[in-house]
Coordinates of C-alpha atoms in Angstrom, one line a residue:
X818 CA 7.0 -7.1 -11.1
X819 CA 7.2 -5.2 -14.9
X820 CA 3.3 -6.3 -14.9
X821 CA 2.5 -4.3 -12.1
X822 CA 3.8 -1.4 -14.2
X823 CA 1.6 -1.7 -17.5
X824 CA -1.8 -1.7 -16.2
X825 CA -2.0 1.5 -13.2
X826 CA -4.5 3.7 -13.8
X827 CA -3.6 6.7 -16.4
X828 CA -2.7 10.2 -14.4
X829 CA -5.8 12.2 -15.2
X830 CA -6.6 13.9 -18.3
X831 CA -6.5 17.2 -17.7
X832 CA -3.2 16.6 -15.6
X833 CA -1.4 14.6 -18.5
X834 CA -2.5 17.9 -20.7
X835 CA -0.7 19.8 -18.7
X836 CA 2.4 17.9 -19.0
X837 CA 2.5 17.0 -22.0
X838 CA 1.7 20.4 -24.0
X839 CA 4.4 22.7 -22.9
X840 CA 7.2 20.0 -22.1
X841 CA 9.9 22.9 -22.1
X842 CA 8.9 24.6 -19.4
X843 CA 9.6 21.6 -17.0
X844 CA 12.8 20.9 -18.6
X845 CA 13.6 24.5 -18.1
X846 CA 12.7 24.5 -14.3
X847 CA 15.2 21.3 -14.3
X848 CA 18.4 23.1 -15.4
X849 CA 17.5 25.9 -13.9
X850 CA 17.6 24.2 -10.2
X851 CA 20.1 21.9 -11.7
X852 CA 23.5 23.3 -12.3
X853 CA 26.2 22.2 -14.6
X854 CA 28.2 20.8 -11.7
X855 CA 25.1 18.2 -10.6
X856 CA 25.9 16.5 -14.3
X857 CA 28.0 13.8 -15.1
X858 CA 30.2 14.2 -18.1
X859 CA 29.9 11.1 -20.5
X860 CA 33.4 9.8 -20.9
X861 CA 31.9 6.1 -22.0
X862 CA 30.6 7.7 -25.4
X863 CA 33.9 6.9 -27.1
X864 CA 34.0 3.3 -26.0
X865 CA 30.0 2.8 -26.7
X866 CA 30.7 4.6 -29.8
X867 CA 34.2 4.0 -31.7
X868 CA 33.4 6.6 -34.1
X869 CA 33.8 9.6 -31.9
X870 CA 37.5 7.9 -32.0
X871 CA 38.1 8.0 -35.5
X872 CA 36.4 11.6 -36.5
X873 CA 38.2 13.3 -33.6
X874 CA 41.9 12.1 -34.7
X875 CA 43.8 14.7 -36.2
X876 CA 43.9 13.6 -39.7
X877 CA 40.5 12.9 -39.6
X878 CA 38.3 15.0 -42.4
X879 CA 36.0 17.9 -41.8
X880 CA 33.0 16.9 -39.8
X881 CA 30.0 18.4 -38.4
X882 CA 28.5 16.6 -35.3
X883 CA 24.9 17.6 -34.3
X884 CA 23.9 16.8 -30.7
X885 CA 20.1 17.0 -30.0
X886 CA 19.2 17.5 -26.6
X887 CA 22.7 18.5 -25.7
X888 CA 21.5 19.1 -21.6
X889 CA 24.2 21.1 -20.1
X890 CA 27.1 19.9 -22.4
X891 CA 27.8 16.6 -20.8
X892 CA 28.2 14.9 -24.5
X893 CA 29.8 17.9 -26.6
X894 CA 32.2 18.9 -23.9
X895 CA 34.4 15.4 -23.7
X896 CA 34.4 14.8 -27.2
X897 CA 35.6 18.3 -27.5
X898 CA 38.3 17.6 -25.2
X899 CA 40.0 14.5 -27.1
X900 CA 39.4 16.4 -29.9
X901 CA 42.6 16.9 -32.4
X902 CA 40.7 17.3 -35.3
X903 CA 40.8 20.8 -36.3
X904 CA 37.7 20.9 -39.1
X905 CA 35.5 19.0 -36.6
X906 CA 32.3 21.3 -35.5
X907 CA 29.9 20.7 -32.7
X908 CA 26.2 21.7 -32.8
X909 CA 25.2 21.1 -29.7
X910 CA 21.4 21.7 -28.9
X911 CA 18.2 21.6 -26.8
X912 CA 15.1 22.7 -26.5
X913 CA 15.5 24.5 -23.1
X914 CA 16.7 27.8 -23.0
X915 CA 18.4 27.3 -19.2
X916 CA 20.1 24.4 -20.8
X917 CA 21.4 26.2 -23.7
X918 CA 22.4 29.1 -21.3
X919 CA 24.8 26.3 -19.3
X920 CA 26.0 25.3 -22.0
X921 CA 27.3 28.9 -23.2
X922 CA 28.5 29.7 -19.8
X923 CA 31.1 26.9 -20.0
X924 CA 34.9 27.5 -19.6
X925 CA 34.9 25.6 -22.5
X926 CA 32.8 27.2 -25.0
X927 CA 34.5 29.8 -26.3
X928 CA 38.3 28.6 -24.9
X929 CA 41.3 29.4 -27.1
X930 CA 42.7 26.1 -26.0
X931 CA 40.3 23.5 -27.4
X932 CA 40.8 22.1 -30.9
X933 CA 37.6 22.5 -33.5
X934 CA 34.4 24.4 -32.7
X935 CA 31.6 24.0 -30.6
X936 CA 27.9 26.5 -31.7
X937 CA 24.6 25.8 -29.7
X938 CA 21.1 26.8 -30.1
X939 CA 17.6 26.3 -29.0
X940 CA 15.6 24.2 -31.0
X941 CA 12.9 21.4 -31.0
X942 CA 13.7 18.2 -32.7
X943 CA 10.2 17.6 -33.3
X944 CA 9.6 20.8 -34.7
X945 CA 6.9 20.9 -37.9
X946 CA 7.5 21.6 -41.5
X947 CA 7.7 25.4 -42.3
X948 CA 4.2 26.2 -43.5
X949 CA 5.7 28.7 -46.0
X950 CA 8.4 26.8 -47.5
X951 CA 6.8 23.0 -46.4
X952 CA 10.6 22.0 -45.4
X953 CA 12.5 21.3 -42.3
X954 CA 13.0 23.8 -39.4
X955 CA 16.6 22.7 -38.3
X956 CA 18.6 24.6 -36.0
X957 CA 19.7 27.7 -36.6
X958 CA 22.9 27.8 -38.8
X959 CA 22.3 23.5 -39.7
X960 CA 21.9 23.5 -43.4
X961 CA 19.7 20.5 -44.9
X962 CA 21.9 17.5 -45.7
X963 CA 25.0 18.7 -43.9
X964 CA 25.5 17.0 -40.4
X965 CA 28.1 14.2 -40.9
X966 CA 26.9 12.4 -37.0
X967 CA 23.7 12.8 -34.9
X968 CA 23.6 12.1 -30.9
X969 CA 21.1 11.0 -29.8
X970 CA 21.6 10.5 -25.5
X971 CA 18.5 9.9 -23.7
X972 CA 16.6 12.0 -25.9
X973 CA 13.8 10.1 -27.5
X974 CA 12.8 8.7 -23.9
X975 CA 11.8 12.4 -23.1
X976 CA 9.6 12.6 -25.9
X977 CA 5.9 11.3 -26.5
X978 CA 5.1 8.6 -28.8
X979 CA 3.4 10.3 -30.8
X980 CA 6.3 12.5 -31.2
X981 CA 8.9 10.0 -32.6
X982 CA 8.1 10.1 -36.1
X983 CA 8.6 14.1 -36.5
X984 CA 11.8 13.7 -35.0
X985 CA 12.9 11.1 -37.3
X986 CA 12.0 12.9 -40.4
X987 CA 13.7 16.1 -38.9
X988 CA 16.8 14.0 -37.9
X989 CA 16.8 12.8 -41.7
X990 CA 16.7 16.4 -43.1
X991 CA 19.7 17.2 -41.5
X992 CA 22.3 14.3 -42.2
X993 CA 24.0 13.7 -45.3
X994 CA 23.6 10.6 -47.5
X995 CA 25.5 8.3 -45.1
X996 CA 25.3 10.0 -42.6
X997 CA 25.2 8.2 -38.7
X998 CA 22.4 8.7 -35.5
X999 CA 24.2 7.4 -32.5
X1000 CA 21.3 6.4 -30.1
X1001 CA 20.9 5.4 -26.6
X1002 CA 18.4 5.4 -24.3
X1003 CA 16.0 3.6 -21.5
X1004 CA 15.3 -0.4 -21.9
X1005 CA 12.2 -2.1 -20.7
X1006 CA 12.2 -3.1 -17.2
X1007 CA 15.0 -1.0 -16.2
X1008 CA 15.6 -0.1 -12.9
X1009 CA 13.7 3.5 -13.3
X1010 CA 10.7 1.9 -14.6
X1011 CA 10.7 -0.4 -11.9
X1012 CA 10.8 2.2 -9.3
X1013 CA 8.1 4.7 -10.9
X1014 CA 5.2 4.7 -7.9
X1015 CA 1.2 5.3 -8.4
X1016 CA -0.1 8.2 -9.6
X1017 CA 3.2 8.6 -12.2
X1018 CA 1.7 6.6 -15.1
X1019 CA 1.3 8.8 -18.5
X1020 CA 0.1 5.7 -21.0
X1021 CA 1.8 2.7 -21.8
X1022 CA 5.6 2.3 -20.5
X1023 CA 5.3 6.5 -20.4
X1024 CA 5.7 8.3 -17.1
X1025 CA 6.3 11.4 -15.4
X1026 CA 8.9 12.1 -12.9
X1027 CA 8.4 14.1 -10.0
X1028 CA 9.9 17.1 -11.3
X1029 CA 7.8 17.3 -14.3
X1030 CA 9.5 15.4 -16.8
X1031 CA 8.9 12.7 -19.3
X1032 CA 10.7 8.9 -19.6
X1033 CA 9.7 6.4 -22.1
X1034 CA 11.0 2.9 -21.8
X1035 CA 11.6 1.1 -25.3
X1036 CA 11.5 -2.6 -26.2
X1037 CA 13.9 -3.6 -28.8
X1038 CA 11.9 -4.8 -31.7
X1039 CA 10.1 -1.4 -31.1
X1040 CA 12.6 0.6 -31.8
X1041 CA 13.9 -1.6 -34.9
X1042 CA 10.3 -0.4 -36.8
X1043 CA 10.8 2.9 -35.6
X1044 CA 13.8 3.5 -37.1
X1045 CA 14.2 1.2 -39.9
X1046 CA 10.3 2.4 -41.5
X1047 CA 9.5 -1.7 -41.8
X1048 CA 6.9 -2.6 -39.8
X1049 CA 7.2 -6.3 -41.0
X1050 CA 10.7 -5.8 -40.0
X1051 CA 12.0 -8.9 -37.3
X1052 CA 15.5 -8.6 -35.0
X1053 CA 17.2 -11.1 -37.5
X1054 CA 16.9 -8.7 -40.4
X1055 CA 20.1 -6.8 -41.2
X1056 CA 21.8 -4.4 -43.9
X1057 CA 24.7 -5.3 -45.7
X1058 CA 28.3 -5.2 -43.7
X1059 CA 30.1 -2.0 -44.1
X1060 CA 33.0 -3.4 -45.9
X1061 CA 30.4 -4.6 -48.8
X1062 CA 29.4 -1.0 -49.1
X1063 CA 32.8 0.5 -49.2
X1064 CA 34.1 -2.4 -52.1
X1065 CA 30.4 -1.8 -53.9
X1066 CA 31.3 1.9 -54.1
X1067 CA 34.9 1.5 -55.7
X1068 CA 32.7 -0.5 -58.5
X1069 CA 31.1 2.1 -59.4
X1070 CA 27.5 3.8 -59.3
X1071 CA 25.9 0.6 -60.4
X1072 CA 26.8 -1.2 -57.1
X1073 CA 26.0 1.5 -55.1
X1074 CA 24.5 0.4 -51.6
X1075 CA 21.0 0.9 -52.4
X1076 CA 18.3 0.5 -49.8
X1077 CA 16.5 -2.4 -50.6
X1078 CA 13.3 -0.6 -50.3
X1079 CA 14.1 1.9 -53.5
X1080 CA 11.7 1.8 -55.9
X1081 CA 14.1 3.5 -59.2
X1082 CA 11.6 5.1 -60.8
X1083 CA 11.1 7.3 -57.6
X1084 CA 12.5 10.8 -57.3
X1085 CA 11.6 10.7 -53.8
X1086 CA 11.1 8.0 -51.5
X1087 CA 7.3 7.8 -50.2
X1088 CA 6.1 7.1 -46.8
X1089 CA 8.9 8.0 -43.5
X1090 CA 12.7 7.5 -43.4
X1091 CA 14.1 4.1 -44.0
X1092 CA 17.3 4.1 -41.7
X1093 CA 19.9 1.3 -42.0
X1094 CA 20.8 -0.6 -38.6
X1095 CA 24.0 -0.7 -38.7
X1096 CA 24.4 -2.0 -35.1
X1097 CA 22.0 -2.5 -32.4
X1098 CA 21.5 -4.1 -29.3
X1099 CA 20.6 -4.2 -25.5
X1100 CA 22.8 -3.4 -22.7
X1101 CA 21.7 -5.1 -19.3
X1102 CA 23.8 -4.8 -16.6
X1103 CA 23.4 -5.4 -12.9
X1104 CA 25.4 -2.5 -10.6
X1105 CA 26.2 -3.3 -7.0
X1106 CA 26.4 -0.3 -4.4
X1107 CA 28.4 -2.1 -2.0
X1108 CA 28.0 0.7 0.7
X1109 CA 23.9 0.3 0.4
X1110 CA 24.0 -3.1 0.1
X1111 CA 21.9 -3.1 -3.4
X1112 CA 21.9 -4.7 -6.5
X1113 CA 20.5 -2.3 -9.6
X1114 CA 19.3 -3.9 -13.0
X1115 CA 19.7 -0.8 -15.5
X1116 CA 18.9 -1.5 -18.8
X1117 CA 19.5 0.7 -21.9
X1118 CA 18.8 0.1 -25.7
X1119 CA 21.8 1.5 -28.3
X1120 CA 21.9 1.7 -31.6
X1121 CA 24.1 3.0 -34.8
X1122 CA 21.6 4.0 -37.8
X1123 CA 22.9 5.1 -41.0
X1124 CA 20.8 7.5 -43.7
X1125 CA 21.6 5.3 -47.0
X1126 CA 23.8 6.6 -49.6
X1127 CA 21.2 6.5 -52.4
X1128 CA 17.5 7.7 -51.3
X1129 CA 16.3 8.9 -54.9
X1130 CA 17.5 8.7 -58.5
X1131 CA 18.8 12.3 -57.7
X1132 CA 21.0 11.1 -55.1
X1133 CA 22.4 8.1 -57.4
X1134 CA 23.7 10.7 -59.7
X1135 CA 25.1 13.4 -56.8
X1136 CA 27.0 9.9 -55.2
X1137 CA 28.3 9.2 -59.2
X1138 CA 29.7 12.6 -59.0
X1139 CA 31.3 12.9 -55.2
X1140 CA 32.5 8.9 -55.3
X1141 CA 35.7 9.6 -54.4
X1142 CA 34.6 11.8 -51.3
X1143 CA 31.7 9.2 -50.4
X1144 CA 33.9 6.3 -49.8
X1145 CA 36.4 7.8 -48.1
X1146 CA 33.4 8.7 -45.9
X1147 CA 32.5 4.9 -45.9
X1148 CA 35.7 3.5 -45.2
X1149 CA 36.1 5.9 -42.2
X1150 CA 33.0 4.3 -41.1
X1151 CA 33.7 0.7 -41.8
X1152 CA 36.9 1.5 -40.0
X1153 CA 35.1 2.7 -36.6
X1154 CA 31.4 0.5 -36.7
X1155 CA 33.3 -3.3 -37.2
X1156 CA 34.7 -2.9 -33.9
X1157 CA 31.7 -2.4 -32.0
X1158 CA 30.5 -5.3 -29.6
X1159 CA 26.4 -5.3 -28.0
X1160 CA 25.0 -5.9 -25.9
X1161 CA 28.4 -4.7 -23.8
X1162 CA 28.5 -6.2 -20.0
X1163 CA 31.8 -4.2 -18.8
X1164 CA 30.7 -1.7 -16.3
X1165 CA 31.5 1.5 -18.1
X1166 CA 28.3 3.0 -18.9
X1167 CA 26.6 5.6 -16.1
X1168 CA 26.1 4.3 -12.4
X1169 CA 22.6 5.1 -11.5
X1170 CA 21.7 8.3 -13.6
X1171 CA 22.7 8.6 -17.2
X1172 CA 21.5 12.0 -17.9

């Protein structure tokens, strides 16, 4: 059935340009039409990403979460409601001004009964580098290399393929060494792709919805190459276990988990960001609507990616100075990621529309 989807005639180039040039316009319309009550809270997050359960404990260290493409706050607020860590900060950003308004108008945004804090801003994850400074343009209030966890839930699929690399570079710029990305998005052959009709095809596996928003459907190898920065990477390539990293870090700088592609003679890495892929898999499920007697086949991609602890000689020196702090962060990550089991078979994720 998919073969019929990959070969249709594309939308007229002028029409395609209309949707690609100003995508935030369509998302503003989307959030203006659909109020916060339209969306379901993602209560399944901690099951899929156990690290969220770890960093929200009362004795957890100070943690900064950056959610990219936060929408109406249906990821940020469930995390905040379950949080017991007084030093947890969530920065929820979206390139839609209407989405940010929905977050700010949520009763939980300034609720005195909430532990931790939340802030929000308008930010486009594919923002180009600043022309004057040559540095990444980050969300308001976010300094470079200060974020512990970046959350990307059904966000990359809304970007055009030519925008992916810039988005990854910006995410890299926000993360501390050792910081992680929690990723979930549409997989190729998902029900949402199968349902697309003629006249909705922008490019290979890239479509335009009826409301004007775009969506791409990913392949597993495609995402592995994209996040690892390694074109030769195969599905069997793996980084060392998190527990190995903990043990190596405790033995001193000479045993720090160096990225395998790092050239010690360079002060800065060349090419694009090379994330460690700690966990990655395909989540395929068959959901049944008993009332309508329908079987729905869903396919999602889920991953946990880490910015290496050392990406340059300068950072190696920094890690040596802050070894105790880094080790604590590694131990926390090891405890949380070791229980992730992908692919997932329980029907705990979003039922039909995961937005």
